[in-house]
């Protein structure tokens, strides 16, 4: 037997057990997915993969049996997918987003969320009291075309809160689509402008806050605060929550740019962007739901009690979904 053949034989004999072990793990992963592997398999997989890659490199260098080289090339390619590639199907990733990733990203962003809340409602409270003190402030924040202004009577304002014309039902779909387009644009702006240290995001939130606060003051003065709150909150709980989360995503980006710590600024922004993307994607989904509530629910439901019930229920559901503790992925096998 030649030295080359002996070398090939010993090379294979010394390492074949590890190759077979890796192949066995890959076969089970291909058959049942990564979820079918045990914790021990997951721990061994990277090490066995590196050993196989090393063996392939040596085999190519010393020109061993081409069958061994071909076998190792195939084995390493199959293992690479599970070590570095996408490990789950699209449906699994979507399910994981709703089951864990979105809520975890929002829950971890409590500081930016609180800041966005203060900007939005701080502006609203400021404009509310300014308008109560002097109605001229209303015209600072609103254009003149809106009939819901300080000059409107009680009956005129109240009529805008309850829809009695059933003929508009056919137009509600287009109305909801328009609302979603408008609100999602605001949310995406609040997120995208965050790179400038979060300042444009804060300005945008405050602007929307003063618009809301001055509008609310007009109805408050006419004794319609209770009716207006139900009219707003049936969809506003979801919509305003989404706008706040979009602002929080913008502040996450802005904070990473302004305070990168020891990391390079681009790396800090990229890492923050990955987390903020989870938040903003979810916020857009919330705005879609809010548009349905505003486009259909608010127009078709004229009962204050039902409006408040929907608003309160949606608030509790969102808070529970985002902030109640839940099992982590690593707890599944406990």
PDB file of C-alpha atoms in Angstrom, residues 177-305:
ATOM      1  CA  UNK A 177     -57.416  53.279   3.491  1.00  0.00           C
ATOM      2  CA  UNK A 178     -56.875  57.057   3.438  1.00  0.00           C
ATOM      3  CA  UNK A 179     -56.519  57.153   7.219  1.00  0.00           C
ATOM      4  CA  UNK A 180     -53.998  54.311   7.185  1.00  0.00           C
ATOM      5  CA  UNK A 181     -51.934  56.001   4.493  1.00  0.00           C
ATOM      6  CA  UNK A 182     -51.903  59.322   6.365  1.00  0.00           C
ATOM      7  CA  UNK A 183     -51.158  57.891   9.812  1.00  0.00           C
ATOM      8  CA  UNK A 184     -48.543  55.404   8.647  1.00  0.00           C
ATOM      9  CA  UNK A 185     -46.787  58.291   6.873  1.00  0.00           C
ATOM     10  CA  UNK A 186     -46.571  60.207  10.167  1.00  0.00           C
ATOM     11  CA  UNK A 187     -45.279  57.122  11.987  1.00  0.00           C
ATOM     12  CA  UNK A 188     -42.618  56.367   9.411  1.00  0.00           C
ATOM     13  CA  UNK A 189     -41.509  60.013   9.415  1.00  0.00           C
ATOM     14  CA  UNK A 190     -41.222  59.921  13.212  1.00  0.00           C
ATOM     15  CA  UNK A 191     -39.006  56.843  12.880  1.00  0.00           C
ATOM     16  CA  UNK A 192     -36.956  57.888   9.869  1.00  0.00           C
ATOM     17  CA  UNK A 193     -36.145  61.362  11.210  1.00  0.00           C
ATOM     18  CA  UNK A 194     -34.714  59.899  14.386  1.00  0.00           C
ATOM     19  CA  UNK A 195     -31.196  59.751  12.952  1.00  0.00           C
ATOM     20  CA  UNK A 196     -30.852  63.528  13.518  1.00  0.00           C
ATOM     21  CA  UNK A 197     -30.377  62.929  17.250  1.00  0.00           C
ATOM     22  CA  UNK A 198     -34.129  62.414  17.644  1.00  0.00           C
ATOM     23  CA  UNK A 199     -34.864  66.149  17.451  1.00  0.00           C
ATOM     24  CA  UNK A 200     -37.168  66.056  14.379  1.00  0.00           C
ATOM     25  CA  UNK A 201     -38.980  63.101  15.961  1.00  0.00           C
ATOM     26  CA  UNK A 202     -39.638  65.133  19.105  1.00  0.00           C
ATOM     27  CA  UNK A 203     -40.848  68.120  17.046  1.00  0.00           C
ATOM     28  CA  UNK A 204     -43.203  65.912  15.025  1.00  0.00           C
ATOM     29  CA  UNK A 205     -44.677  64.347  18.162  1.00  0.00           C
ATOM     30  CA  UNK A 206     -45.138  67.717  19.857  1.00  0.00           C
ATOM     31  CA  UNK A 207     -46.770  69.138  16.715  1.00  0.00           C
ATOM     32  CA  UNK A 208     -49.303  66.305  16.637  1.00  0.00           C
ATOM     33  CA  UNK A 209     -49.821  66.763  20.374  1.00  0.00           C
ATOM     34  CA  UNK A 210     -50.657  70.468  20.137  1.00  0.00           C
ATOM     35  CA  UNK A 211     -53.027  69.759  17.244  1.00  0.00           C
ATOM     36  CA  UNK A 212     -54.860  67.220  19.389  1.00  0.00           C
ATOM     37  CA  UNK A 213     -54.825  69.329  22.576  1.00  0.00           C
ATOM     38  CA  UNK A 214     -56.223  72.481  20.957  1.00  0.00           C
ATOM     39  CA  UNK A 215     -58.903  70.416  19.199  1.00  0.00           C
ATOM     40  CA  UNK A 216     -59.889  68.826  22.509  1.00  0.00           C
ATOM     41  CA  UNK A 217     -60.112  72.240  24.219  1.00  0.00           C
ATOM     42  CA  UNK A 218     -62.791  73.403  21.736  1.00  0.00           C
ATOM     43  CA  UNK A 219     -65.081  70.500  22.662  1.00  0.00           C
ATOM     44  CA  UNK A 220     -64.223  70.844  26.362  1.00  0.00           C
ATOM     45  CA  UNK A 221     -65.429  74.451  26.338  1.00  0.00           C
ATOM     46  CA  UNK A 222     -68.761  73.355  24.872  1.00  0.00           C
ATOM     47  CA  UNK A 223     -69.279  70.587  27.453  1.00  0.00           C
ATOM     48  CA  UNK A 224     -68.584  67.749  24.996  1.00  0.00           C
ATOM     49  CA  UNK A 225     -65.417  66.317  26.556  1.00  0.00           C
ATOM     50  CA  UNK A 226     -67.005  62.967  27.478  1.00  0.00           C
ATOM     51  CA  UNK A 227     -68.513  62.475  24.018  1.00  0.00           C
ATOM     52  CA  UNK A 228     -65.312  63.537  22.240  1.00  0.00           C
ATOM     53  CA  UNK A 229     -63.143  61.251  24.382  1.00  0.00           C
ATOM     54  CA  UNK A 230     -65.206  58.205  23.395  1.00  0.00           C
ATOM     55  CA  UNK A 231     -65.192  59.312  19.747  1.00  0.00           C
ATOM     56  CA  UNK A 232     -61.395  59.689  19.805  1.00  0.00           C
ATOM     57  CA  UNK A 233     -60.402  56.748  21.934  1.00  0.00           C
ATOM     58  CA  UNK A 234     -62.300  54.007  20.115  1.00  0.00           C
ATOM     59  CA  UNK A 235     -59.468  54.130  17.602  1.00  0.00           C
ATOM     60  CA  UNK A 236     -57.142  56.598  19.339  1.00  0.00           C
ATOM     61  CA  UNK A 237     -55.852  54.118  21.906  1.00  0.00           C
ATOM     62  CA  UNK A 238     -54.372  51.987  19.142  1.00  0.00           C
ATOM     63  CA  UNK A 239     -53.465  54.879  16.871  1.00  0.00           C
ATOM     64  CA  UNK A 240     -51.775  57.068  19.471  1.00  0.00           C
ATOM     65  CA  UNK A 241     -50.010  54.043  20.978  1.00  0.00           C
ATOM     66  CA  UNK A 242     -48.643  53.272  17.523  1.00  0.00           C
ATOM     67  CA  UNK A 243     -47.500  56.870  16.979  1.00  0.00           C
ATOM     68  CA  UNK A 244     -45.770  56.809  20.373  1.00  0.00           C
ATOM     69  CA  UNK A 245     -44.021  53.553  19.484  1.00  0.00           C
ATOM     70  CA  UNK A 246     -42.942  54.998  16.138  1.00  0.00           C
ATOM     71  CA  UNK A 247     -41.514  57.986  18.003  1.00  0.00           C
ATOM     72  CA  UNK A 248     -39.803  55.605  20.419  1.00  0.00           C
ATOM     73  CA  UNK A 249     -38.189  53.822  17.456  1.00  0.00           C
ATOM     74  CA  UNK A 250     -36.945  57.184  16.205  1.00  0.00           C
ATOM     75  CA  UNK A 251     -35.512  58.022  19.623  1.00  0.00           C
ATOM     76  CA  UNK A 252     -33.746  54.641  19.698  1.00  0.00           C
ATOM     77  CA  UNK A 253     -31.952  55.559  16.470  1.00  0.00           C
ATOM     78  CA  UNK A 254     -31.263  59.108  17.665  1.00  0.00           C
ATOM     79  CA  UNK A 255     -29.925  57.884  20.997  1.00  0.00           C
ATOM     80  CA  UNK A 256     -27.576  55.446  19.269  1.00  0.00           C
ATOM     81  CA  UNK A 257     -26.227  58.277  17.100  1.00  0.00           C
ATOM     82  CA  UNK A 258     -25.873  60.778  19.937  1.00  0.00           C
ATOM     83  CA  UNK A 259     -24.528  58.361  22.548  1.00  0.00           C
ATOM     84  CA  UNK A 260     -22.729  55.485  20.795  1.00  0.00           C
ATOM     85  CA  UNK A 261     -20.594  54.698  23.855  1.00  0.00           C
ATOM     86  CA  UNK A 262     -17.453  52.760  23.003  1.00  0.00           C
ATOM     87  CA  UNK A 263     -18.865  51.461  19.745  1.00  0.00           C
ATOM     88  CA  UNK A 264     -18.299  53.144  16.368  1.00  0.00           C
ATOM     89  CA  UNK A 265     -21.287  55.390  15.640  1.00  0.00           C
ATOM     90  CA  UNK A 266     -22.337  53.388  12.565  1.00  0.00           C
ATOM     91  CA  UNK A 267     -22.229  50.110  14.475  1.00  0.00           C
ATOM     92  CA  UNK A 268     -24.237  51.627  17.313  1.00  0.00           C
ATOM     93  CA  UNK A 269     -26.850  52.954  14.867  1.00  0.00           C
ATOM     94  CA  UNK A 270     -27.023  49.629  13.005  1.00  0.00           C
ATOM     95  CA  UNK A 271     -27.621  47.654  16.196  1.00  0.00           C
ATOM     96  CA  UNK A 272     -30.262  50.121  17.394  1.00  0.00           C
ATOM     97  CA  UNK A 273     -31.851  50.039  13.948  1.00  0.00           C
ATOM     98  CA  UNK A 274     -32.346  46.274  14.118  1.00  0.00           C
ATOM     99  CA  UNK A 275     -34.295  46.636  17.369  1.00  0.00           C
ATOM    100  CA  UNK A 276     -36.157  49.757  16.237  1.00  0.00           C
ATOM    101  CA  UNK A 277     -37.232  48.000  13.030  1.00  0.00           C
ATOM    102  CA  UNK A 278     -39.182  45.476  15.117  1.00  0.00           C
ATOM    103  CA  UNK A 279     -40.976  48.343  16.861  1.00  0.00           C
ATOM    104  CA  UNK A 280     -41.834  50.317  13.724  1.00  0.00           C
ATOM    105  CA  UNK A 281     -43.062  47.272  11.789  1.00  0.00           C
ATOM    106  CA  UNK A 282     -45.416  46.507  14.648  1.00  0.00           C
ATOM    107  CA  UNK A 283     -46.496  50.152  14.858  1.00  0.00           C
ATOM    108  CA  UNK A 284     -47.545  50.113  11.203  1.00  0.00           C
ATOM    109  CA  UNK A 285     -49.618  46.982  11.870  1.00  0.00           C
ATOM    110  CA  UNK A 286     -51.278  48.796  14.785  1.00  0.00           C
ATOM    111  CA  UNK A 287     -52.068  51.746  12.521  1.00  0.00           C
ATOM    112  CA  UNK A 288     -53.756  49.389  10.089  1.00  0.00           C
ATOM    113  CA  UNK A 289     -55.989  48.130  12.914  1.00  0.00           C
ATOM    114  CA  UNK A 290     -56.589  51.712  14.073  1.00  0.00           C
ATOM    115  CA  UNK A 291     -57.655  52.720  10.557  1.00  0.00           C
ATOM    116  CA  UNK A 292     -60.234  49.922  10.554  1.00  0.00           C
ATOM    117  CA  UNK A 293     -61.533  51.048  13.950  1.00  0.00           C
ATOM    118  CA  UNK A 294     -61.648  54.667  12.856  1.00  0.00           C
ATOM    119  CA  UNK A 295     -62.959  54.043   9.366  1.00  0.00           C
ATOM    120  CA  UNK A 296     -65.651  51.557  10.326  1.00  0.00           C
ATOM    121  CA  UNK A 297     -66.059  51.304  14.114  1.00  0.00           C
ATOM    122  CA  UNK A 298     -66.183  55.006  14.883  1.00  0.00           C
ATOM    123  CA  UNK A 299     -68.568  55.765  12.019  1.00  0.00           C
ATOM    124  CA  UNK A 300     -70.947  52.879  12.610  1.00  0.00           C
ATOM    125  CA  UNK A 301     -70.979  52.880  16.432  1.00  0.00           C
ATOM    126  CA  UNK A 302     -72.771  55.852  17.979  1.00  0.00           C
ATOM    127  CA  UNK A 303     -73.011  54.510  21.517  1.00  0.00           C
ATOM    128  CA  UNK A 304     -70.620  56.201  23.940  1.00  0.00           C
ATOM    129  CA  UNK A 305     -70.675  53.127  26.178  1.00  0.00           C
TER     130      UNK A 305
END
